Amino acid sequence: MYATQQDSGSIATSSRGNLGEITPLDWLPHPGYEFGSIVADPLNSKVSYAGGPASGIIKVTYPSGQWINVSPNVDGTAGLRKVGNQPMAFSQTNPRELLVGFQYLFSTIDGGMHWKKLSPDLGLPKGAKPPNSGRASRS
């Protein structure tokens, strides 16, 4: 199990504690940010993906805890944008396919070595304000 903790980073733990319950002694540090998604690889529970440094996506392997940035935006000139709680999920129809949202929807089937852009730009231009939602404002 993986969890984010405000002001405390992220953690990983098994679903069963060594002392009859899950305690902080069972926690392992996780290098994901304190917010956002952490998803476990459905084919290898020792591998997870999370939001990481420089708006990247990190791949973490346990029990070593080693991590690597596998994001499609490793190239800083790509101009990818994301929100703090970046959408990230494995496909329901292909357990090898990780889907990640930037202003484009991206997909990888090889653990982040190669990415495929699946959508046109879904975001607003940088600095543009979203259109009125049609809801009445409260005074």
mmCIF file of N, CA and C in Angstrom:
data_model
loop_
_atom_site.group_PDB
_atom_site.id
_atom_site.type_symbol
_atom_site.label_atom_id
_atom_site.label_comp_id
_atom_site.label_asym_id
_atom_site.label_seq_id
_atom_site.Cartn_x
_atom_site.Cartn_y
_atom_site.Cartn_z
ATOM 1 N N MET A 1 0.856 -1.169 0.000
ATOM 2 C CA MET A 1 0.000 0.000 0.000
ATOM 3 C C MET A 1 0.898 1.226 0.000
ATOM 4 N N TYR A 2 0.418 2.257 -0.681
ATOM 5 C CA TYR A 2 1.164 3.501 -0.782
ATOM 6 C C TYR A 2 0.257 4.636 -0.351
ATOM 7 N N ALA A 3 0.852 5.659 0.258
ATOM 8 C CA ALA A 3 0.054 6.797 0.703
ATOM 9 C C ALA A 3 0.891 8.058 0.701
ATOM 10 N N THR A 4 0.221 9.171 0.419
ATOM 11 C CA THR A 4 0.867 10.472 0.535
ATOM 12 C C THR A 4 0.442 11.080 1.866
ATOM 13 N N GLN A 5 1.322 11.879 2.428
ATOM 14 C CA GLN A 5 1.052 12.516 3.725
ATOM 15 C C GLN A 5 1.415 13.987 3.623
ATOM 16 N N GLN A 6 0.475 14.856 3.892
ATOM 17 C CA GLN A 6 0.769 16.277 3.815
ATOM 18 C C GLN A 6 1.885 16.632 4.785
ATOM 19 N N ASP A 7 2.864 17.378 4.297
ATOM 20 C CA ASP A 7 4.025 17.831 5.059
ATOM 21 C C ASP A 7 4.921 16.702 5.542
ATOM 22 N N SER A 8 4.707 15.475 5.084
ATOM 23 C CA SER A 8 5.550 14.358 5.525
ATOM 24 C C SER A 8 5.988 13.459 4.384
ATOM 25 N N GLY A 9 5.745 13.832 3.153
ATOM 26 C CA GLY A 9 6.159 13.003 2.032
ATOM 27 C C GLY A 9 5.230 11.827 1.804
ATOM 28 N N SER A 10 5.777 10.737 1.326
ATOM 29 C CA SER A 10 4.988 9.553 0.990
ATOM 30 C C SER A 10 5.567 8.328 1.679
ATOM 31 N N ILE A 11 4.722 7.308 1.822
ATOM 32 C CA ILE A 11 5.172 6.076 2.457
ATOM 33 C C ILE A 11 4.684 4.860 1.671
ATOM 34 N N ALA A 12 5.326 3.745 1.946
ATOM 35 C CA ALA A 12 4.901 2.445 1.438
ATOM 36 C C ALA A 12 4.843 1.506 2.636
ATOM 37 N N THR A 13 3.902 0.595 2.629
ATOM 38 C CA THR A 13 3.817 -0.408 3.686
ATOM 39 C C THR A 13 3.092 -1.627 3.135
ATOM 40 N N SER A 14 3.303 -2.749 3.783
ATOM 41 C CA SER A 14 2.556 -3.941 3.383
ATOM 42 C C SER A 14 1.135 -3.832 3.938
ATOM 43 N N SER A 15 0.265 -4.671 3.463
ATOM 44 C CA SER A 15 -1.117 -4.623 3.941
ATOM 45 C C SER A 15 -1.285 -5.393 5.244
ATOM 46 N N ARG A 16 -0.190 -5.930 5.749
ATOM 47 C CA ARG A 16 -0.218 -6.670 7.014
ATOM 48 C C ARG A 16 1.053 -6.331 7.786
ATOM 49 N N GLY A 17 0.901 -5.906 9.015
ATOM 50 C CA GLY A 17 2.055 -5.518 9.820
ATOM 51 C C GLY A 17 2.777 -6.706 10.437
ATOM 52 N N ASN A 18 4.025 -6.504 10.763
ATOM 53 C CA ASN A 18 4.830 -7.556 11.385
ATOM 54 C C ASN A 18 4.506 -7.766 12.862
ATOM 55 N N LEU A 19 3.792 -6.825 13.471
ATOM 56 C CA LEU A 19 3.488 -6.908 14.900
ATOM 57 C C LEU A 19 1.995 -7.122 15.158
ATOM 58 N N GLY A 20 1.278 -7.683 14.171
ATOM 59 C CA GLY A 20 -0.148 -7.937 14.336
ATOM 60 C C GLY A 20 -1.027 -6.781 13.916
ATOM 61 N N GLU A 21 -0.435 -5.653 13.620
ATOM 62 C CA GLU A 21 -1.145 -4.483 13.106
ATOM 63 C C GLU A 21 -0.133 -3.663 12.323
ATOM 64 N N ILE A 22 -0.625 -2.761 11.491
ATOM 65 C CA ILE A 22 0.289 -1.896 10.745
ATOM 66 C C ILE A 22 0.666 -0.730 11.647
ATOM 67 N N THR A 23 1.944 -0.586 11.903
ATOM 68 C CA THR A 23 2.450 0.501 12.741
ATOM 69 C C THR A 23 3.506 1.271 11.955
ATOM 70 N N PRO A 24 3.949 2.421 12.460
ATOM 71 C CA PRO A 24 5.022 3.155 11.773
ATOM 72 C C PRO A 24 6.304 2.319 11.591
ATOM 73 N N LEU A 25 6.478 1.280 12.380
ATOM 74 C CA LEU A 25 7.649 0.417 12.210
ATOM 75 C C LEU A 25 7.600 -0.361 10.897
ATOM 76 N N ASP A 26 6.408 -0.491 10.318
ATOM 77 C CA ASP A 26 6.239 -1.192 9.053
ATOM 78 C C ASP A 26 6.353 -0.263 7.841
ATOM 79 N N TRP A 27 6.451 1.030 8.059
ATOM 80 C CA TRP A 27 6.480 1.986 6.964
ATOM 81 C C TRP A 27 7.862 2.041 6.320
ATOM 82 N N LEU A 28 7.876 2.268 5.024
ATOM 83 C CA LEU A 28 9.107 2.539 4.292
ATOM 84 C C LEU A 28 8.956 3.904 3.642
ATOM 85 N N PRO A 29 10.010 4.701 3.599
ATOM 86 C CA PRO A 29 9.881 5.979 2.898
ATOM 87 C C PRO A 29 9.654 5.740 1.415
ATOM 88 N N HIS A 30 8.884 6.616 0.798
ATOM 89 C CA HIS A 30 8.628 6.562 -0.643
ATOM 90 C C HIS A 30 8.987 7.933 -1.206
ATOM 91 N N PRO A 31 9.752 7.995 -2.290
ATOM 92 C CA PRO A 31 10.205 9.294 -2.789
ATOM 93 C C PRO A 31 9.149 10.107 -3.536
ATOM 94 N N GLY A 32 7.905 9.638 -3.623
ATOM 95 C CA GLY A 32 6.849 10.429 -4.246
ATOM 96 C C GLY A 32 6.562 11.678 -3.414
ATOM 97 N N TYR A 33 5.948 12.655 -4.065
ATOM 98 C CA TYR A 33 5.614 13.887 -3.354
ATOM 99 C C TYR A 33 4.526 13.670 -2.321
ATOM 100 N N GLU A 34 4.283 14.696 -1.509
ATOM 101 C CA GLU A 34 3.298 14.610 -0.436
ATOM 102 C C GLU A 34 1.862 14.716 -0.954
ATOM 103 N N PHE A 35 1.682 14.892 -2.227
ATOM 104 C CA PHE A 35 0.358 14.980 -2.833
ATOM 105 C C PHE A 35 0.421 14.224 -4.153
ATOM 106 N N GLY A 36 -0.717 13.943 -4.699
ATOM 107 C CA GLY A 36 -0.742 13.309 -6.004
ATOM 108 C C GLY A 36 -0.962 11.812 -5.935
ATOM 109 N N SER A 37 -0.766 11.193 -7.067
ATOM 110 C CA SER A 37 -1.046 9.767 -7.204
ATOM 111 C C SER A 37 0.196 8.922 -6.994
ATOM 112 N N ILE A 38 -0.006 7.766 -6.408
ATOM 113 C CA ILE A 38 0.993 6.705 -6.388
ATOM 114 C C ILE A 38 0.248 5.469 -6.876
ATOM 115 N N VAL A 39 0.757 4.845 -7.920
ATOM 116 C CA VAL A 39 0.098 3.654 -8.447
ATOM 117 C C VAL A 39 1.088 2.495 -8.453
ATOM 118 N N ALA A 40 0.594 1.332 -8.043
ATOM 119 C CA ALA A 40 1.411 0.117 -8.052
ATOM 120 C C ALA A 40 1.251 -0.577 -9.388
ATOM 121 N N ASP A 41 2.337 -1.133 -9.875
ATOM 122 C CA ASP A 41 2.302 -1.907 -11.112
ATOM 123 C C ASP A 41 1.462 -3.152 -10.860
ATOM 124 N N PRO A 42 0.385 -3.366 -11.622
ATOM 125 C CA PRO A 42 -0.478 -4.517 -11.357
ATOM 126 C C PRO A 42 0.194 -5.860 -11.642
ATOM 127 N N LEU A 43 1.304 -5.846 -12.374
ATOM 128 C CA LEU A 43 2.010 -7.089 -12.677
ATOM 129 C C LEU A 43 3.225 -7.316 -11.790
ATOM 130 N N ASN A 44 3.614 -6.293 -11.010
ATOM 131 C CA ASN A 44 4.755 -6.412 -10.096
ATOM 132 C C ASN A 44 4.538 -5.458 -8.930
ATOM 133 N N SER A 45 4.038 -5.962 -7.824
ATOM 134 C CA SER A 45 3.682 -5.102 -6.680
ATOM 135 C C SER A 45 4.891 -4.441 -6.025
ATOM 136 N N LYS A 46 6.099 -4.807 -6.408
ATOM 137 C CA LYS A 46 7.301 -4.174 -5.858
ATOM 138 C C LYS A 46 7.708 -2.929 -6.637
ATOM 139 N N VAL A 47 6.928 -2.596 -7.670
ATOM 140 C CA VAL A 47 7.206 -1.412 -8.487
ATOM 141 C C VAL A 47 6.026 -0.454 -8.389
ATOM 142 N N SER A 48 6.328 0.827 -8.184
ATOM 143 C CA SER A 48 5.271 1.845 -8.148
ATOM 144 C C SER A 48 5.724 3.061 -8.941
ATOM 145 N N TYR A 49 4.746 3.894 -9.278
ATOM 146 C CA TYR A 49 4.995 5.130 -10.016
ATOM 147 C C TYR A 49 4.328 6.263 -9.254
ATOM 148 N N ALA A 50 4.980 7.429 -9.224
ATOM 149 C CA ALA A 50 4.440 8.577 -8.487
ATOM 150 C C ALA A 50 4.951 9.864 -9.105
ATOM 151 N N GLY A 51 4.321 10.983 -8.723
ATOM 152 C CA GLY A 51 4.828 12.291 -9.106
ATOM 153 C C GLY A 51 6.164 12.505 -8.424
ATOM 154 N N GLY A 52 7.102 13.122 -9.138
ATOM 155 C CA GLY A 52 8.440 13.297 -8.588
ATOM 156 C C GLY A 52 9.027 14.647 -8.920
ATOM 157 N N PRO A 53 10.338 14.748 -8.805
ATOM 158 C CA PRO A 53 11.015 16.035 -8.994
ATOM 159 C C PRO A 53 10.888 16.565 -10.415
ATOM 160 N N ALA A 54 10.977 17.875 -10.541
ATOM 161 C CA ALA A 54 10.937 18.575 -11.825
ATOM 162 C C ALA A 54 9.706 18.190 -12.643
ATOM 163 N N SER A 55 8.570 18.060 -11.974
ATOM 164 C CA SER A 55 7.312 17.681 -12.625
ATOM 165 C C SER A 55 7.418 16.345 -13.330
ATOM 166 N N GLY A 56 8.266 15.488 -12.818
ATOM 167 C CA GLY A 56 8.492 14.195 -13.436
ATOM 168 C C GLY A 56 7.647 13.091 -12.849
ATOM 169 N N ILE A 57 7.846 11.903 -13.379
ATOM 170 C CA ILE A 57 7.217 10.694 -12.875
ATOM 171 C C ILE A 57 8.349 9.765 -12.482
ATOM 172 N N ILE A 58 8.304 9.274 -11.258
ATOM 173 C CA ILE A 58 9.361 8.390 -10.813
ATOM 174 C C ILE A 58 8.861 6.955 -10.730
ATOM 175 N N LYS A 59 9.752 6.047 -11.048
ATOM 176 C CA LYS A 59 9.506 4.614 -10.938
ATOM 177 C C LYS A 59 10.344 4.135 -9.754
ATOM 178 N N VAL A 60 9.676 3.510 -8.786
ATOM 179 C CA VAL A 60 10.332 3.091 -7.546
ATOM 180 C C VAL A 60 10.285 1.572 -7.458
ATOM 181 N N THR A 61 11.397 0.968 -7.089
ATOM 182 C CA THR A 61 11.476 -0.477 -6.938
ATOM 183 C C THR A 61 11.829 -0.814 -5.493
ATOM 184 N N TYR A 62 11.048 -1.705 -4.902
ATOM 185 C CA TYR A 62 11.313 -2.182 -3.544
ATOM 186 C C TYR A 62 11.783 -3.619 -3.607
ATOM 187 N N PRO A 63 12.577 -4.096 -2.654
ATOM 188 C CA PRO A 63 12.820 -3.494 -1.359
ATOM 189 C C PRO A 63 13.953 -2.479 -1.331
ATOM 190 N N SER A 64 14.670 -2.277 -2.439
ATOM 191 C CA SER A 64 15.817 -1.359 -2.419
ATOM 192 C C SER A 64 15.412 0.093 -2.245
ATOM 193 N N GLY A 65 14.221 0.470 -2.730
ATOM 194 C CA GLY A 65 13.799 1.868 -2.665
ATOM 195 C C GLY A 65 14.429 2.715 -3.753
ATOM 196 N N GLN A 66 15.176 2.111 -4.674
ATOM 197 C CA GLN A 66 15.794 2.872 -5.751
ATOM 198 C C GLN A 66 14.724 3.455 -6.669
ATOM 199 N N TRP A 67 14.976 4.660 -7.169
ATOM 200 C CA TRP A 67 14.017 5.287 -8.060
ATOM 201 C C TRP A 67 14.726 5.974 -9.208
ATOM 202 N N ILE A 68 13.975 6.140 -10.292
ATOM 203 C CA ILE A 68 14.488 6.792 -11.496
ATOM 204 C C ILE A 68 13.362 7.619 -12.105
ATOM 205 N N ASN A 69 13.715 8.767 -12.668
ATOM 206 C CA ASN A 69 12.728 9.601 -13.360
ATOM 207 C C ASN A 69 12.473 8.990 -14.732
ATOM 208 N N VAL A 70 11.235 8.585 -14.987
ATOM 209 C CA VAL A 70 10.860 7.976 -16.265
ATOM 210 C C VAL A 70 9.868 8.839 -17.036
ATOM 211 N N SER A 71 9.726 10.064 -16.645
ATOM 212 C CA SER A 71 8.726 10.949 -17.217
ATOM 213 C C SER A 71 9.006 11.289 -18.672
ATOM 214 N N PRO A 72 7.938 11.500 -19.462
ATOM 215 C CA PRO A 72 8.164 11.959 -20.830
ATOM 216 C C PRO A 72 8.711 13.379 -20.876
ATOM 217 N N ASN A 73 8.682 14.095 -19.761
ATOM 218 C CA ASN A 73 9.181 15.469 -19.769
ATOM 219 C C ASN A 73 10.598 15.583 -19.228
ATOM 220 N N VAL A 74 11.376 14.500 -19.301
ATOM 221 C CA VAL A 74 12.784 14.591 -18.914
ATOM 222 C C VAL A 74 13.474 15.649 -19.776
ATOM 223 N N ASP A 75 13.038 15.765 -21.026
ATOM 224 C CA ASP A 75 13.518 16.814 -21.918
ATOM 225 C C ASP A 75 12.781 18.101 -21.561
ATOM 226 N N GLY A 76 13.459 19.038 -20.927
ATOM 227 C CA GLY A 76 12.846 20.277 -20.463
ATOM 228 C C GLY A 76 12.289 21.154 -21.562
ATOM 229 N N THR A 77 12.672 20.919 -22.810
ATOM 230 C CA THR A 77 12.169 21.745 -23.909
ATOM 231 C C THR A 77 10.801 21.279 -24.387
ATOM 232 N N ALA A 78 10.302 20.145 -23.861
ATOM 233 C CA ALA A 78 9.011 19.610 -24.308
ATOM 234 C C ALA A 78 7.843 20.494 -23.876
ATOM 235 N N GLY A 79 8.022 21.276 -22.816
ATOM 236 C CA GLY A 79 6.978 22.201 -22.376
ATOM 237 C C GLY A 79 5.735 21.532 -21.812
ATOM 238 N N LEU A 80 5.893 20.377 -21.178
ATOM 239 C CA LEU A 80 4.729 19.695 -20.613
ATOM 240 C C LEU A 80 4.282 20.383 -19.333
ATOM 241 N N ARG A 81 2.951 20.412 -19.133
ATOM 242 C CA ARG A 81 2.369 21.016 -17.934
ATOM 243 C C ARG A 81 1.526 19.967 -17.229
ATOM 244 N N LYS A 82 1.443 20.097 -15.917
ATOM 245 C CA LYS A 82 0.616 19.178 -15.138
ATOM 246 C C LYS A 82 0.041 19.898 -13.943
ATOM 247 N N VAL A 83 -0.943 19.284 -13.328
ATOM 248 C CA VAL A 83 -1.511 19.801 -12.090
ATOM 249 C C VAL A 83 -0.830 19.091 -10.922
ATOM 250 N N GLY A 84 -1.016 19.597 -9.709
ATOM 251 C CA GLY A 84 -0.384 18.994 -8.535
ATOM 252 C C GLY A 84 -0.787 17.548 -8.311
ATOM 253 N N ASN A 85 -2.059 17.261 -8.480
ATOM 254 C CA ASN A 85 -2.549 15.897 -8.292
ATOM 255 C C ASN A 85 -2.677 15.250 -9.673
ATOM 256 N N GLN A 86 -1.543 14.981 -10.262
ATOM 257 C CA GLN A 86 -1.483 14.499 -11.642
ATOM 258 C C GLN A 86 -2.210 13.172 -11.822
ATOM 259 N N PRO A 87 -3.114 13.086 -12.803
ATOM 260 C CA PRO A 87 -3.798 11.816 -13.053
ATOM 261 C C PRO A 87 -2.812 10.751 -13.536
ATOM 262 N N MET A 88 -2.922 9.563 -12.933
ATOM 263 C CA MET A 88 -2.030 8.463 -13.263
ATOM 264 C C MET A 88 -2.759 7.172 -12.927
ATOM 265 N N ALA A 89 -2.853 6.252 -13.883
ATOM 266 C CA ALA A 89 -3.555 4.989 -13.641
ATOM 267 C C ALA A 89 -3.108 3.955 -14.665
ATOM 268 N N PHE A 90 -3.197 2.706 -14.270
ATOM 269 C CA PHE A 90 -2.958 1.629 -15.223
ATOM 270 C C PHE A 90 -4.252 1.351 -15.968
ATOM 271 N N SER A 91 -4.123 1.001 -17.242
ATOM 272 C CA SER A 91 -5.269 0.699 -18.092
ATOM 273 C C SER A 91 -6.028 -0.501 -17.542
ATOM 274 N N GLN A 92 -7.349 -0.441 -17.610
ATOM 275 C CA GLN A 92 -8.190 -1.559 -17.183
ATOM 276 C C GLN A 92 -8.144 -2.713 -18.183
ATOM 277 N N THR A 93 -7.784 -2.414 -19.417
ATOM 278 C CA THR A 93 -7.761 -3.452 -20.448
ATOM 279 C C THR A 93 -6.368 -3.984 -20.758
ATOM 280 N N ASN A 94 -5.323 -3.256 -20.352
ATOM 281 C CA ASN A 94 -3.945 -3.700 -20.567
ATOM 282 C C ASN A 94 -3.136 -3.394 -19.323
ATOM 283 N N PRO A 95 -2.859 -4.378 -18.468
ATOM 284 C CA PRO A 95 -2.158 -4.118 -17.208
ATOM 285 C C PRO A 95 -0.712 -3.657 -17.387
ATOM 286 N N ARG A 96 -0.197 -3.674 -18.601
ATOM 287 C CA ARG A 96 1.160 -3.171 -18.869
ATOM 288 C C ARG A 96 1.157 -1.675 -19.212
ATOM 289 N N GLU A 97 -0.024 -1.120 -19.461
ATOM 290 C CA GLU A 97 -0.109 0.255 -19.946
ATOM 291 C C GLU A 97 -0.391 1.243 -18.816
ATOM 292 N N LEU A 98 0.576 2.127 -18.569
ATOM 293 C CA LEU A 98 0.420 3.207 -17.597
ATOM 294 C C LEU A 98 -0.016 4.458 -18.346
ATOM 295 N N LEU A 99 -1.115 5.057 -17.906
ATOM 296 C CA LEU A 99 -1.654 6.281 -18.499
ATOM 297 C C LEU A 99 -1.380 7.446 -17.561
ATOM 298 N N VAL A 100 -0.875 8.552 -18.108
ATOM 299 C CA VAL A 100 -0.516 9.713 -17.296
ATOM 300 C C VAL A 100 -0.989 10.975 -18.002
ATOM 301 N N GLY A 101 -1.568 11.888 -17.220
ATOM 302 C CA GLY A 101 -2.067 13.132 -17.780
ATOM 303 C C GLY A 101 -1.134 14.300 -17.555
ATOM 304 N N PHE A 102 -0.773 14.944 -18.620
ATOM 305 C CA PHE A 102 -0.167 16.273 -18.620
ATOM 306 C C PHE A 102 -1.217 17.124 -19.336
ATOM 307 N N GLN A 103 -0.825 18.082 -20.174
ATOM 308 C CA GLN A 103 -1.841 18.710 -21.005
ATOM 309 C C GLN A 103 -2.209 17.773 -22.152
ATOM 310 N N TYR A 104 -1.463 16.701 -22.272
ATOM 311 C CA TYR A 104 -1.748 15.604 -23.197
ATOM 312 C C TYR A 104 -1.910 14.334 -22.369
ATOM 313 N N LEU A 105 -2.617 13.362 -22.888
ATOM 314 C CA LEU A 105 -2.651 12.047 -22.266
ATOM 315 C C LEU A 105 -1.521 11.231 -22.879
ATOM 316 N N PHE A 106 -0.658 10.674 -22.003
ATOM 317 C CA PHE A 106 0.465 9.864 -22.442
ATOM 318 C C PHE A 106 0.279 8.428 -21.982
ATOM 319 N N SER A 107 0.944 7.514 -22.683
ATOM 320 C CA SER A 107 0.884 6.096 -22.366
ATOM 321 C C SER A 107 2.281 5.491 -22.504
ATOM 322 N N THR A 108 2.606 4.558 -21.604
ATOM 323 C CA THR A 108 3.829 3.769 -21.729
ATOM 324 C C THR A 108 3.479 2.316 -21.442
ATOM 325 N N ILE A 109 4.087 1.409 -22.190
ATOM 326 C CA ILE A 109 3.875 -0.023 -21.943
ATOM 327 C C ILE A 109 5.188 -0.704 -21.562
ATOM 328 N N ASP A 110 6.259 0.086 -21.394
ATOM 329 C CA ASP A 110 7.562 -0.485 -21.060
ATOM 330 C C ASP A 110 8.198 0.190 -19.843
ATOM 331 N N GLY A 111 7.359 0.560 -18.873
ATOM 332 C CA GLY A 111 7.872 1.131 -17.633
ATOM 333 C C GLY A 111 8.440 2.522 -17.751
ATOM 334 N N GLY A 112 8.045 3.269 -18.750
ATOM 335 C CA GLY A 112 8.483 4.652 -18.893
ATOM 336 C C GLY A 112 9.685 4.848 -19.797
ATOM 337 N N MET A 113 10.161 3.790 -20.426
ATOM 338 C CA MET A 113 11.296 3.955 -21.343
ATOM 339 C C MET A 113 10.872 4.710 -22.607
ATOM 340 N N HIS A 114 9.663 4.446 -23.073
ATOM 341 C CA HIS A 114 9.125 5.115 -24.254
ATOM 342 C C HIS A 114 7.694 5.543 -23.953
ATOM 343 N N TRP A 115 7.318 6.727 -24.432
ATOM 344 C CA TRP A 115 5.988 7.267 -24.200
ATOM 345 C C TRP A 115 5.314 7.566 -25.526
ATOM 346 N N LYS A 116 4.015 7.403 -25.554
ATOM 347 C CA LYS A 116 3.218 7.706 -26.737
ATOM 348 C C LYS A 116 2.171 8.753 -26.352
ATOM 349 N N LYS A 117 2.080 9.810 -27.128
ATOM 350 C CA LYS A 117 1.070 10.838 -26.898
ATOM 351 C C LYS A 117 -0.240 10.334 -27.489
ATOM 352 N N LEU A 118 -1.296 10.257 -26.659
ATOM 353 C CA LEU A 118 -2.580 9.704 -27.094
ATOM 354 C C LEU A 118 -3.635 10.747 -27.428
ATOM 355 N N SER A 119 -3.393 11.997 -27.097
ATOM 356 C CA SER A 119 -4.449 12.998 -27.277
ATOM 357 C C SER A 119 -3.878 14.306 -27.806
ATOM 358 N N PRO A 120 -4.764 15.173 -28.302
ATOM 359 C CA PRO A 120 -4.331 16.547 -28.604
ATOM 360 C C PRO A 120 -4.167 17.299 -27.280
ATOM 361 N N ASP A 121 -3.745 18.540 -27.352
ATOM 362 C CA ASP A 121 -3.604 19.366 -26.153
ATOM 363 C C ASP A 121 -4.964 19.515 -25.488
ATOM 364 N N LEU A 122 -5.087 19.040 -24.251
ATOM 365 C CA LEU A 122 -6.352 19.080 -23.516
ATOM 366 C C LEU A 122 -6.433 20.269 -22.568
ATOM 367 N N GLY A 123 -5.358 21.019 -22.455
ATOM 368 C CA GLY A 123 -5.316 22.130 -21.517
ATOM 369 C C GLY A 123 -5.517 23.466 -22.188
ATOM 370 N N LEU A 124 -5.639 24.470 -21.365
ATOM 371 C CA LEU A 124 -5.716 25.838 -21.853
ATOM 372 C C LEU A 124 -4.298 26.348 -22.057
ATOM 373 N N PRO A 125 -4.112 27.306 -22.927
ATOM 374 C CA PRO A 125 -2.786 27.895 -23.066
ATOM 375 C C PRO A 125 -2.326 28.460 -21.727
ATOM 376 N N LYS A 126 -1.021 28.425 -21.498
ATOM 377 C CA LYS A 126 -0.469 28.907 -20.233
ATOM 378 C C LYS A 126 -0.932 30.337 -19.966
ATOM 379 N N GLY A 127 -1.478 30.571 -18.785
ATOM 380 C CA GLY A 127 -1.950 31.885 -18.376
ATOM 381 C C GLY A 127 -3.403 32.179 -18.733
ATOM 382 N N ALA A 128 -4.029 31.344 -19.570
ATOM 383 C CA ALA A 128 -5.431 31.568 -19.944
ATOM 384 C C ALA A 128 -6.346 31.194 -18.789
ATOM 385 N N LYS A 129 -7.422 31.923 -18.666
ATOM 386 C CA LYS A 129 -8.395 31.647 -17.604
ATOM 387 C C LYS A 129 -9.449 30.671 -18.130
ATOM 388 N N PRO A 130 -9.897 29.720 -17.288
ATOM 389 C CA PRO A 130 -10.939 28.794 -17.746
ATOM 390 C C PRO A 130 -12.229 29.534 -18.022
ATOM 391 N N PRO A 131 -13.046 29.026 -18.950
ATOM 392 C CA PRO A 131 -14.309 29.689 -19.255
ATOM 393 C C PRO A 131 -15.263 29.599 -18.057
ATOM 394 N N ASN A 132 -16.239 30.472 -18.051
ATOM 395 C CA ASN A 132 -17.249 30.470 -16.996
ATOM 396 C C ASN A 132 -17.964 29.125 -17.008
ATOM 397 N N SER A 133 -18.125 28.523 -15.845
ATOM 398 C CA SER A 133 -18.759 27.211 -15.764
ATOM 399 C C SER A 133 -20.263 27.284 -15.919
ATOM 400 N N GLY A 134 -20.843 28.471 -15.902
ATOM 401 C CA GLY A 134 -22.286 28.615 -16.031
ATOM 402 C C GLY A 134 -22.985 28.616 -14.685
ATOM 403 N N ARG A 135 -22.225 28.378 -13.605
ATOM 404 C CA ARG A 135 -22.840 28.404 -12.272
ATOM 405 C C ARG A 135 -22.955 29.825 -11.793
ATOM 406 N N ALA A 136 -23.989 30.103 -11.055
ATOM 407 C CA ALA A 136 -24.181 31.438 -10.485
ATOM 408 C C ALA A 136 -23.145 31.673 -9.396
ATOM 409 N N SER A 137 -22.616 32.866 -9.334
ATOM 410 C CA SER A 137 -21.670 33.183 -8.270
ATOM 411 C C SER A 137 -22.408 33.669 -7.037
ATOM 412 N N ARG A 138 -21.810 33.420 -5.899
ATOM 413 C CA ARG A 138 -22.403 33.865 -4.634
ATOM 414 C C ARG A 138 -21.791 35.175 -4.224
ATOM 415 N N SER A 139 -22.600 36.054 -3.698
ATOM 416 C CA SER A 139 -22.094 37.351 -3.254
ATOM 417 C C SER A 139 -21.893 37.365 -1.773
#
